[in-house]
XYZ file of C-alpha atoms in Angstrom:
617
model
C 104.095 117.471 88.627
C 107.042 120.062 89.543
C 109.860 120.016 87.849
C 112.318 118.076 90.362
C 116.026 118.724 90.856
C 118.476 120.050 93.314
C 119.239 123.529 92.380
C 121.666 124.238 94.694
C 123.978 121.355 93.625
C 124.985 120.212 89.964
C 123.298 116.650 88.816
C 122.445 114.491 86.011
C 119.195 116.316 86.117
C 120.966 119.391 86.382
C 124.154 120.112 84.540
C 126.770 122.313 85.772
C 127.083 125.891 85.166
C 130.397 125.041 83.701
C 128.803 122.304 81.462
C 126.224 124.972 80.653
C 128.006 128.058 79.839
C 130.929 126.214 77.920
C 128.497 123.952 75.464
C 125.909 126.712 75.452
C 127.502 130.148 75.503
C 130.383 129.707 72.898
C 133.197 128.828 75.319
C 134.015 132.475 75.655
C 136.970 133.401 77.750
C 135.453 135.543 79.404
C 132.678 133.524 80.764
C 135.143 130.274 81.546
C 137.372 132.232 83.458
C 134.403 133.071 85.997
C 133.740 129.242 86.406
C 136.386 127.583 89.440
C 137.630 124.164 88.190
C 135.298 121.989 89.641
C 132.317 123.656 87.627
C 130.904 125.913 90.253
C 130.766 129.988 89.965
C 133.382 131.552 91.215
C 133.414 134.907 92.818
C 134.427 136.924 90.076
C 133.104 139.818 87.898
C 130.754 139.370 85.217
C 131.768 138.677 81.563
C 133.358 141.117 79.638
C 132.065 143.387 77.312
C 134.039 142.063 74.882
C 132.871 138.188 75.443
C 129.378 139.002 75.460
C 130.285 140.936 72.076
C 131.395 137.124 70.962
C 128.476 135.893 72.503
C 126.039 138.032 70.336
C 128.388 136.981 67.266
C 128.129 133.348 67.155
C 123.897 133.963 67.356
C 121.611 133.430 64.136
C 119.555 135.804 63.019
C 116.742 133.338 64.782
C 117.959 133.152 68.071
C 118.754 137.134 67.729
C 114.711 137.795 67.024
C 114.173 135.412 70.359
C 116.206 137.485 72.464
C 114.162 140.234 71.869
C 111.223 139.217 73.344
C 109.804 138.783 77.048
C 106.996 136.258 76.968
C 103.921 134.711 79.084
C 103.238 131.398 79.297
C 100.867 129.202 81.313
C 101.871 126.931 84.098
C 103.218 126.275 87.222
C 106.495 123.752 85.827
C 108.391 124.440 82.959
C 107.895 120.752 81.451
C 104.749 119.533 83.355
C 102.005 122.064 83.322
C 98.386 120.999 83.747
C 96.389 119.891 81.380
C 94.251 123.562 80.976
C 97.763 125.190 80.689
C 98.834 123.109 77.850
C 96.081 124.141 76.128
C 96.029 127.265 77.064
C 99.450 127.188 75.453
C 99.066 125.966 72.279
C 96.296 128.000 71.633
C 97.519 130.743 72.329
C 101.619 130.366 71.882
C 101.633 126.692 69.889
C 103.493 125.447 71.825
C 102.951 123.265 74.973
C 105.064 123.984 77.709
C 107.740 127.288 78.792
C 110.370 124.788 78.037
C 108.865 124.103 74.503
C 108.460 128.101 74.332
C 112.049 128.898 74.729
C 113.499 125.777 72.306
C 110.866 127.056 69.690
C 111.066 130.705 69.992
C 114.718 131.665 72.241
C 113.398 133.692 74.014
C 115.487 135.823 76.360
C 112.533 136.480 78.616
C 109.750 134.770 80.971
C 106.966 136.815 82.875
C 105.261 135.519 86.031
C 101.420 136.320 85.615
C 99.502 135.128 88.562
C 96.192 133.997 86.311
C 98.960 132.281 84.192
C 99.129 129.732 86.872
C 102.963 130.554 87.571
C 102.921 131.846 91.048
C 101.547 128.981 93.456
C 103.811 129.114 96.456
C 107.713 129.844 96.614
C 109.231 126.269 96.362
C 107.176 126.170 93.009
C 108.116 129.307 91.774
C 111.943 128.259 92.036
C 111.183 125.137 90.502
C 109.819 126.562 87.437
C 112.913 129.027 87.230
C 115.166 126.565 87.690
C 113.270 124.532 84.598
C 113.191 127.562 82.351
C 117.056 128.096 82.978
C 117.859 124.451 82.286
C 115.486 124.577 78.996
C 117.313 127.154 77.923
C 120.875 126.692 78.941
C 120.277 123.249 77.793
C 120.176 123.897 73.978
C 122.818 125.009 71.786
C 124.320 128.194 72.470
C 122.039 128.529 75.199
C 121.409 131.893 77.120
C 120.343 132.275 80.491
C 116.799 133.710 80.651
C 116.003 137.060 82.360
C 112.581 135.988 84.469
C 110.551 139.134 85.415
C 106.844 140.267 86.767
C 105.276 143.120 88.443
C 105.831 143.096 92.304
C 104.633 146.301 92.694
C 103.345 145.618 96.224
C 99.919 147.291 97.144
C 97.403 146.478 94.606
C 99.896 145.155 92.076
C 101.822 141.698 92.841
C 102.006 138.885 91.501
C 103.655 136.654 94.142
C 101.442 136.095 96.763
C 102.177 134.982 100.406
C 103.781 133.107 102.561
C 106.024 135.537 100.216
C 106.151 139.384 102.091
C 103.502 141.635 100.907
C 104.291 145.237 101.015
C 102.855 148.287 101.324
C 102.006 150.187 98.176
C 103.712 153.136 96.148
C 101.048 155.944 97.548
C 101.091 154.153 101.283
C 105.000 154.833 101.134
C 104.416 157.939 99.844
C 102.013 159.005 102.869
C 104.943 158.105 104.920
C 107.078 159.475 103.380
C 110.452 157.844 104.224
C 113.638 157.423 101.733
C 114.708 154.784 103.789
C 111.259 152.733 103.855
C 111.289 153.011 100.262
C 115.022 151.390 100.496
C 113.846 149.030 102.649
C 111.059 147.951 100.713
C 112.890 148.114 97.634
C 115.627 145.559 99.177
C 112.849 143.328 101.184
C 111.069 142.586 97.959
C 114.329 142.236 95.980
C 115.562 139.852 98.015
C 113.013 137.440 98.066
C 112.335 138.066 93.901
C 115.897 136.614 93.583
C 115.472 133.514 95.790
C 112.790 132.601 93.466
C 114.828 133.096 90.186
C 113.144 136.393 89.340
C 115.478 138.871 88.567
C 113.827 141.514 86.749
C 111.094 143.453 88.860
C 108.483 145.859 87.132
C 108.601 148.693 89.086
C 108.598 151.019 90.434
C 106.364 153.145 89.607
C 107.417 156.246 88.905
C 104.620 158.476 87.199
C 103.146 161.703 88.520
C 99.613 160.876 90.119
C 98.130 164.575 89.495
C 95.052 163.214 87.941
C 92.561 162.163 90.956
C 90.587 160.765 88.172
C 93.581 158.463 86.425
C 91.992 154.886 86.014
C 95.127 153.086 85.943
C 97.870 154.509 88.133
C 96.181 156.347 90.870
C 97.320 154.627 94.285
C 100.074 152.608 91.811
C 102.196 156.158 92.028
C 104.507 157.426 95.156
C 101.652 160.812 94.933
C 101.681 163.632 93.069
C 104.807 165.723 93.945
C 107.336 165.617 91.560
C 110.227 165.935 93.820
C 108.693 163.660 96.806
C 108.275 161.051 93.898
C 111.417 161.486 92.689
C 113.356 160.786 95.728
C 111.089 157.808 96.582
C 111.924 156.476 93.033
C 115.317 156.866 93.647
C 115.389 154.731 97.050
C 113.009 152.082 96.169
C 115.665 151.297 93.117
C 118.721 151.357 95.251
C 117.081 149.044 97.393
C 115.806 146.603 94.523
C 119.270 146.264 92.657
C 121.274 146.173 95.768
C 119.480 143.012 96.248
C 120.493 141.701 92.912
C 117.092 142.681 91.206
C 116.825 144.483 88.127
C 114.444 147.254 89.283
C 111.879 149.027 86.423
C 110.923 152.787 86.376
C 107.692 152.805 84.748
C 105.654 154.547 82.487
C 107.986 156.283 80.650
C 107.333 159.277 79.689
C 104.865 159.694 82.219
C 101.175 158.048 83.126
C 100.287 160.103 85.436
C 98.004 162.763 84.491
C 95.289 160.808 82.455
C 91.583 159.556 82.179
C 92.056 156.771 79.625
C 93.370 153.406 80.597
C 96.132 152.314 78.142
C 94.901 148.658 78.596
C 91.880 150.332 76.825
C 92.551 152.869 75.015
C 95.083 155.541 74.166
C 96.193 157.859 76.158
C 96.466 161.473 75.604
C 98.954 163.560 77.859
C 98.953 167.312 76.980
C 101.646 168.666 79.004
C 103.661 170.796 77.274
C 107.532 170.224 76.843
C 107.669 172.655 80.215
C 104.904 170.869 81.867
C 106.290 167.520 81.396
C 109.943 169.088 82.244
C 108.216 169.901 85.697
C 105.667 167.117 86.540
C 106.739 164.034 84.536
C 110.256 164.163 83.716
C 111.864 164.039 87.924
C 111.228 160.714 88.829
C 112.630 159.337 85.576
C 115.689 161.644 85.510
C 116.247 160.508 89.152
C 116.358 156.898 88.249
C 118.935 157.325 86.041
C 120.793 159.138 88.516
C 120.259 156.419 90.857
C 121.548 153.543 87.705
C 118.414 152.250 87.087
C 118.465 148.744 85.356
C 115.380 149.098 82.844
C 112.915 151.650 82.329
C 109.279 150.875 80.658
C 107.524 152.891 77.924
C 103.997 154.021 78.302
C 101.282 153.438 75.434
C 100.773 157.461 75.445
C 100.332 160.060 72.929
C 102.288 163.232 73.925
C 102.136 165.741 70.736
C 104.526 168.215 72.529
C 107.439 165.337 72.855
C 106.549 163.892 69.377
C 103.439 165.260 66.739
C 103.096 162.136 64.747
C 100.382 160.673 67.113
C 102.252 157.318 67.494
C 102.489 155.792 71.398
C 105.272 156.776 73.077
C 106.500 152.922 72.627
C 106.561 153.393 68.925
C 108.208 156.844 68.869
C 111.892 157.105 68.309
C 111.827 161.362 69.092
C 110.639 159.773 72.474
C 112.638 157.086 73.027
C 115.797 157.682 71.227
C 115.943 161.485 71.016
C 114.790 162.192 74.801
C 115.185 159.296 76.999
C 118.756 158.042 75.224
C 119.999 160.974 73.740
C 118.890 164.178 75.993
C 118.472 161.996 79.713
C 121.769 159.877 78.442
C 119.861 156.659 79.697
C 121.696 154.028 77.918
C 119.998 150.898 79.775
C 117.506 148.419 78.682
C 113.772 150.068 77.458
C 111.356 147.579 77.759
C 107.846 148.262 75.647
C 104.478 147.987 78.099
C 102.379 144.515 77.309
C 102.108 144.398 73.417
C 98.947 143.082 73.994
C 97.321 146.426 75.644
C 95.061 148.243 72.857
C 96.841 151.335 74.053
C 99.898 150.324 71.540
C 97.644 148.048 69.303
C 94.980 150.387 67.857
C 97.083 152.118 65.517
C 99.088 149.866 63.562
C 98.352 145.997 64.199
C 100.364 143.765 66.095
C 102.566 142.599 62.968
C 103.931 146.513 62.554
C 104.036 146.791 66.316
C 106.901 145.298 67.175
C 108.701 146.631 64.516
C 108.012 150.054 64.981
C 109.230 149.385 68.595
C 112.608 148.137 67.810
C 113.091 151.058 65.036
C 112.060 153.526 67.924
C 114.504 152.659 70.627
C 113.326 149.655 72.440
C 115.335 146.409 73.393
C 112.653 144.040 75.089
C 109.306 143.690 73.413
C 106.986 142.897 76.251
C 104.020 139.856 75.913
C 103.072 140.393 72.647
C 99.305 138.936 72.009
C 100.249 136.633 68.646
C 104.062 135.509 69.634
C 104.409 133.888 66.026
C 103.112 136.597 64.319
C 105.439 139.178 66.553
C 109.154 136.814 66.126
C 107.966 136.346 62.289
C 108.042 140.410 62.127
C 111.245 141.298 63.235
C 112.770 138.464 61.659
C 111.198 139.362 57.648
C 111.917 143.278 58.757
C 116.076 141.885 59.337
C 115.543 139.952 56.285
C 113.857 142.587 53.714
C 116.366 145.396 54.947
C 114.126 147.777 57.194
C 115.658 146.380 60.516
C 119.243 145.849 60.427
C 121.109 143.177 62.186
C 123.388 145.855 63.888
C 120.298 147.077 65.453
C 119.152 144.141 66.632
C 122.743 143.898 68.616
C 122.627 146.757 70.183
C 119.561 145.947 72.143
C 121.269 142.370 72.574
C 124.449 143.476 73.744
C 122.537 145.879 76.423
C 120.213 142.817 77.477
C 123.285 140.560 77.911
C 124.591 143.204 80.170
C 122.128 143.173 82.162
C 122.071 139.544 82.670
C 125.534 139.932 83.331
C 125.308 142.117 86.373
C 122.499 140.237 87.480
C 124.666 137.039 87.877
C 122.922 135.042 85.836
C 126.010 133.639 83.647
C 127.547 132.747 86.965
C 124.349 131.635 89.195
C 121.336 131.072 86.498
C 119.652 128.617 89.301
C 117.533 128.959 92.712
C 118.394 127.494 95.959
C 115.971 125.983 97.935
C 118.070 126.903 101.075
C 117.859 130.148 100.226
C 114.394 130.197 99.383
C 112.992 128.752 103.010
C 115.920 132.016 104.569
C 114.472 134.807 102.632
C 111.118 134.412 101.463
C 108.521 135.420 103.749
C 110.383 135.153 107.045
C 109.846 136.695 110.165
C 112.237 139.923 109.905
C 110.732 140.856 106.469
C 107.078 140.619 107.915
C 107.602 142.449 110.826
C 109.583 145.142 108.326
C 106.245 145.405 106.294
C 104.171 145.679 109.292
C 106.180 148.908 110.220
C 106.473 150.464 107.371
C 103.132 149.974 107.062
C 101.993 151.243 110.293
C 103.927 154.652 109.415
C 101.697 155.185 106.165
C 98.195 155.135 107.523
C 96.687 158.409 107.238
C 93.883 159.885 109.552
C 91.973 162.575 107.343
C 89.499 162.904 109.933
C 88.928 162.482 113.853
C 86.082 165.168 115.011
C 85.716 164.922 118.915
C 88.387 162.695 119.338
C 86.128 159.834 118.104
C 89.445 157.657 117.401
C 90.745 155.671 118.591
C 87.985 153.441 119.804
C 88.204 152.355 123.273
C 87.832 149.119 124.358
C 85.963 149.907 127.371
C 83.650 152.501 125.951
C 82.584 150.792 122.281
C 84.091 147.000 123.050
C 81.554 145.617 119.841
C 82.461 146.664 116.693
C 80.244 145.980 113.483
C 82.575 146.237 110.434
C 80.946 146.738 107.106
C 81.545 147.853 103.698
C 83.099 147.007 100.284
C 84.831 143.819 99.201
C 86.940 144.020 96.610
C 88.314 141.409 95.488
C 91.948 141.201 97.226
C 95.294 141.697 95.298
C 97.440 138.556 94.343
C 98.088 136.297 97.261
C 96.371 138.399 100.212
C 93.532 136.284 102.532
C 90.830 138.573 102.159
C 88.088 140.236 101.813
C 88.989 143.214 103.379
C 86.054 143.518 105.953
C 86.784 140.063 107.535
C 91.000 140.895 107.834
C 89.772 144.148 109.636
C 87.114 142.600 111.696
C 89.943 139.938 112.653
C 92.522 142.234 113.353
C 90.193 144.123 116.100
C 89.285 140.901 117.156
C 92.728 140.014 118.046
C 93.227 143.487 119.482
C 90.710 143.049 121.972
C 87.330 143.982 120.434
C 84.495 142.237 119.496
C 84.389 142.428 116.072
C 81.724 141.167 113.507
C 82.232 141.279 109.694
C 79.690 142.374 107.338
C 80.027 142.424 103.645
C 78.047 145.204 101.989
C 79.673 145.494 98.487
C 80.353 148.417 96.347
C 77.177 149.319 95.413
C 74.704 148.263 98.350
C 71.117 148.026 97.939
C 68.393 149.244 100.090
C 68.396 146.218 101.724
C 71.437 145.450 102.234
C 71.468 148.777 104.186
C 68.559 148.251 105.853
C 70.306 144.946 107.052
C 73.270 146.606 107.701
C 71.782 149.251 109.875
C 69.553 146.810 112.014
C 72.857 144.857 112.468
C 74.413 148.138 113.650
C 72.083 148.049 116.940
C 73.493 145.325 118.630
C 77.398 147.510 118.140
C 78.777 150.017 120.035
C 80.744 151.577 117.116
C 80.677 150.764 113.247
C 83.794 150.617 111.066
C 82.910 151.135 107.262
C 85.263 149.853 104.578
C 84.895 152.079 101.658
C 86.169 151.822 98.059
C 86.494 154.533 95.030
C 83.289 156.288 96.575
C 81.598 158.517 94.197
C 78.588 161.152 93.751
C 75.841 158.519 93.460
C 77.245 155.882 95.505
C 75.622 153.767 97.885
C 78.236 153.693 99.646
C 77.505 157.467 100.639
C 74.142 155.916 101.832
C 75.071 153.719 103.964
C 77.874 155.742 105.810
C 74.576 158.230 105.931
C 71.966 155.744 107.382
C 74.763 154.676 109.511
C 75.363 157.790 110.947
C 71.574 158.409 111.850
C 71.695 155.427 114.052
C 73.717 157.613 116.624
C 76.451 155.226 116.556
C 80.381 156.268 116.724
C 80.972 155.824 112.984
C 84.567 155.484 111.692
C 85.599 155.198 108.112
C 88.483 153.335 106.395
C 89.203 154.427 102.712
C 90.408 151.282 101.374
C 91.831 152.461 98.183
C 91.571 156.256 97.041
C 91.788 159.078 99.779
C 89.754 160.701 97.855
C 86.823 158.692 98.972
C 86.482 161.572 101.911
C 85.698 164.040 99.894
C 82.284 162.386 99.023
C 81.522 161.458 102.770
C 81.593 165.081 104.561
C 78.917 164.065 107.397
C 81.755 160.966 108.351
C 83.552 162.634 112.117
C 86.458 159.799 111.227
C 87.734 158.449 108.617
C 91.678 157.390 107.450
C 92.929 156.309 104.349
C 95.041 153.046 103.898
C 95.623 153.204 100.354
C 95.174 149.815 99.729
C 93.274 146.836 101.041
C 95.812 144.597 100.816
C 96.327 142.336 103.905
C 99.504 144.641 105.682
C 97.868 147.709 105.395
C 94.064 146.364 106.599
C 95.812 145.600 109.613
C 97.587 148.107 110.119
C 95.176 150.504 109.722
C 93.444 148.541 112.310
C 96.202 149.089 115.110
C 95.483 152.549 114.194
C 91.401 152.125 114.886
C 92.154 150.359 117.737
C 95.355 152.984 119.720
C 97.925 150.783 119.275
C 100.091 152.427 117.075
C 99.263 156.567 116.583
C 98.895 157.690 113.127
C 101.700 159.037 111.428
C 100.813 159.137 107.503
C 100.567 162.419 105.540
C 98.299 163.098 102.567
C 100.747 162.502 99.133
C 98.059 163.721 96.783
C 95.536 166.549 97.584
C 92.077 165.804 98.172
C 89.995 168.388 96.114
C 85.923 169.384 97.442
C 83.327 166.781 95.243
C 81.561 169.663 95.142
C 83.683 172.143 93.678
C 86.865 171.124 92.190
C 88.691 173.911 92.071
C 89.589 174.475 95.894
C 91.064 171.897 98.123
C 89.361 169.895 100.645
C 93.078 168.122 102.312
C 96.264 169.580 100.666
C 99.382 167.278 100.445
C 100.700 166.960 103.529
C 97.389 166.550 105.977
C 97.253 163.904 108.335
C 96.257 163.863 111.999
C 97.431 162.314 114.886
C 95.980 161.333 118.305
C 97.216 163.821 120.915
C 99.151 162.358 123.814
């Protein structure tokens, strides 16, 4: 069952904030004096420096180590999880519930996974804030808890609808507007906060100048420094106006790499004057814009630091460059703990530690939580972590959960929630910003847009990945529905990723009874079927049009295709966007962020940055 309570009103099952902060907080002044008399948060600044100094005072060592660390954990209530979650959770935590997580552990930090079962609809997501807060404001000299996730948007979220899906970081970057990136930024903010998430993991702000990057790629604004930087800049404005702690991430740059660090390490070898030129804008322009939290990357840089440790576990990285040369003085979160990119070297009992010496305040979803807390707390003990250094990554956490609001307003409204999340204004924001990034690469002899006179039955086939968090899905149905509802008869045809023979075969027979075909493509490459089948499709004499669902660089592989736009993501908003664009109804307006190079010879430049098309009036 959901936890039950009123959120927006004090209760027996809910005690005051007063109650709360007084019993569990140390009865600082500073705190008190924010609370009105009759226990509810007045509008005043946040707690002093100085009483979140007493705060961190009256801690033990224990609930120090907890406050460290940012943790999973399965469920979809904070006391009443299903049965598979409990499980789930003491094998892998030993414990059985989040509540049991943060009495055992203190933990100053909750992520939302999706596959953790956290993120069912908004009421429920409230209502499992709400029961993390109470857990932990509950017990003695109890902190509120700073819930986080990544709501990157595009291929990345973890809250699904009814809440607003946006359009990704390289969509916004093909259209290229400061204030869409605001917008976003304060859209997706907005409704994060109704839900009691108040730390978002993003955005992205790495370099995408790798076409070949296995892990960023679409994730990143493009790969212009100084377009990403000022996109960066906007989308956190937008985030922590709304009251959301935004996340520049990797840091110090995940951009130009082959190796996935969920894998493997990373190695970037930029010099210092290559990184200075491609990495180091976007971060430096988050800082400028008072970026909340920035989050390492599991990468091996030899010009920034020769050891060969991870940038998460190097202090010339994160202490001499990002604190002492950028003058970042926020919170640095580590990536996941449990990515081999940060495990490979050292085990996950030194990794922690290694973090902490290096410059890090929030150790993120380590694999072995026990083994992690256990760590840092015999590393205080023995003398090779001090307790002064434990503070100062305390004190700047506490800050941050200060400007948040969370000593004044730790709990969720479910008035608020049914006002912000997923309502009308914010859906028809996505849907515009949307319809400004799709980009047409392609449009010999005018073939778009189709004409519902002239090609009124459309056959729409191609890949179906399976759809990001919380999106309906698969992509060739949303199309084939959207040009259904824009006047066309539209069929939906799945042919995967990799299509057999026959599944061409079927595909072109079905392609007889169309007028035009629409092909959904996805990360084509050399020896693709999917370069087949746009071939065989072609050969039919039918008005072919293709939609690159994730990479633009899919075109490069497809040169006999007379149409074809990128959407950048296949994601619900941009699907149908990209089929108002098909269909005429809105004109193209996206521009290439990230050149396309020739498959056949990389070295000279199919699209540059900056091509797009548009439909001549």
């Amino acid at each position: 069952m959901p936890d039950s309570s009123t959120r927006s009103t004090p209760s027996a099952a809910q005690p005051s904030r007063r109650t709360l902060l007084a019993a569990g907080a140390g009865v600082t002044a500073g705190v008190t004096a924010a609370l009105a008399a009759d226990g509810t948060a007045a509008a005043r600044p946040a707690p002093a420096d100085g009483s979140l100094r007493a705060l961190v005072s009256r801690m033990t060592l224990e609930e120090k180590v907890g406050q460290l660390f940012v943790m999973r954990v399965y469920g979809h209530s904070a006391t009443a999880p299903d049965q598979a979650d409990i499980d789930a959770n003491l094998t892998e935590i030993g414990v059985r519930t989040a509540a049991e997580l943060v009495e055992k552990y203190r933990v100053g930090g909750v992520i939302y996974f999706t596959w953790a079962h956290n993120t069912r609809d908004p009421h429920q997501i409230a209502e499992l804030s709400d029961g993390i807060q109470r857990a932990s404001l509950g017990l003695p000299r109890g902190l509120p808890v700073l819930i986080s996730t990544d709501q990157e948007h595009g291929i990345v979220a973890r809250v699904g609808a009814p809440a607003t899906l946006l359009p990704g970081a390289m969509a916004v970057g093909a259209g290229g507007s400061r204030s869409d990136a605001r917008a976003l930024g304060r859209i997706a903010g907005e409704e994060l906060r109704a839900l009691g998430i108040r730390q978002d993991y993003a955005p992205v702000a790495d370099v995408n100048v790798n076409p070949a990057n296995p892990v960023i790629g679409v994730r990143s604004f493009g790969s212009e420094p100084a377009a990403v930087a000022a996109l960066v800049a906007a989308e956190v404005t937008g985030y922590q106006r709304a009251g959301v702690a935004a996340c520049a991430k990797h840091f110090p740059g995940h951009g130009d790499t082959a190796v996935d660090s969920h894998t493997g390490i990373p190695l970037i070898t930029h010099d210092r004057a290559q990184w200075e030129e491609l990495d180091a804008p976007p971060f430096r322009a988050a800082i400028e814009a008072g970026i909340d939290s920035i989050m390492t990357g599991h990468l091996v840089v030899p010009a920034l630091d020769d050891s060969g440790d991870p940038a998460t576990l190097s202090r010339p990285i994160l202490t001499g460059l990002l604190r002492e040369e950028l003058g970042y003085d926020g919170v640095v979160v580590t990536d996941s703990l449990a990515m081999e990119g940060v495990r490979i070297k050292y085990g996950d009992a030194r990794v922690p530690v290694l973090a902490l010496k290096a410059g890090v305040d929030q150790l993120l979803n380590p694999p072995d939580l026990d083994l992690a807390w256990n760590a840092v707390l015999t590393a205080v003990r023995e003398g090779e972590l001090t307790e002064d250094r434990l503070d100062e990554s305390i004190l700047r956490v506490l800050r941050l959960k200060a400007r948040l609001g969370l000593f004044r307003e730790p709990y969720t409204s479910s008035r608020e929630v049914d006002r912000t999340v997923g309502v009308r204004a914010h859906l028809a924001a996505a849907d515009r910003i949307a319809e400004r990034t799709t980009t047409l690469l392609v449009n010999e002899g005018r073939l778009l847009p189709l004409s519902r006179r002239r090609t009124p039955k459309v056959l729409v086939v191609g890949a179906d990945p399976a759809s990001p968090s919380g999106t309906t899905g698969p992509p060739t149905g949303v199309l084939a529905g959207a040009l259904g509802e824009l006047g066309f008869t539209a069929t939906a045809r799945s042919t995967g990723t990799s299509p057999s023979a026959a599944v061409i075969a079927g595909a072109v027979a079905a392609a007889g009874a169309a007028d035009a075909v629409v092909v959904a493509t996805y990360n084509v490459t050399a020896g693709s079927g999917q370069r087949t089948l746009v071939r065989e499709l072609l050969a039919t004499g039918r008005p072919v049009a293709v939609v690159a669902l994730r990479n633009p660089y899919d075109v490069a592989h497809l040169p006999g295709a007379p149409a074809v736009l990128a959407a950048y993501s296949w994601t619900d908003v941009e699907v149908r966007a990209a089929a108002r664009v098909l269909a005429g109804r809105v004109r193209p307006r996206g521009r290439l962020p990230v050149p396309v190079v020739r498959a056949d010879d990389p070295s000279a430049v199919l699209f540059p940055v900056g091509h797009g098309l548009s439909y001549r009036t």
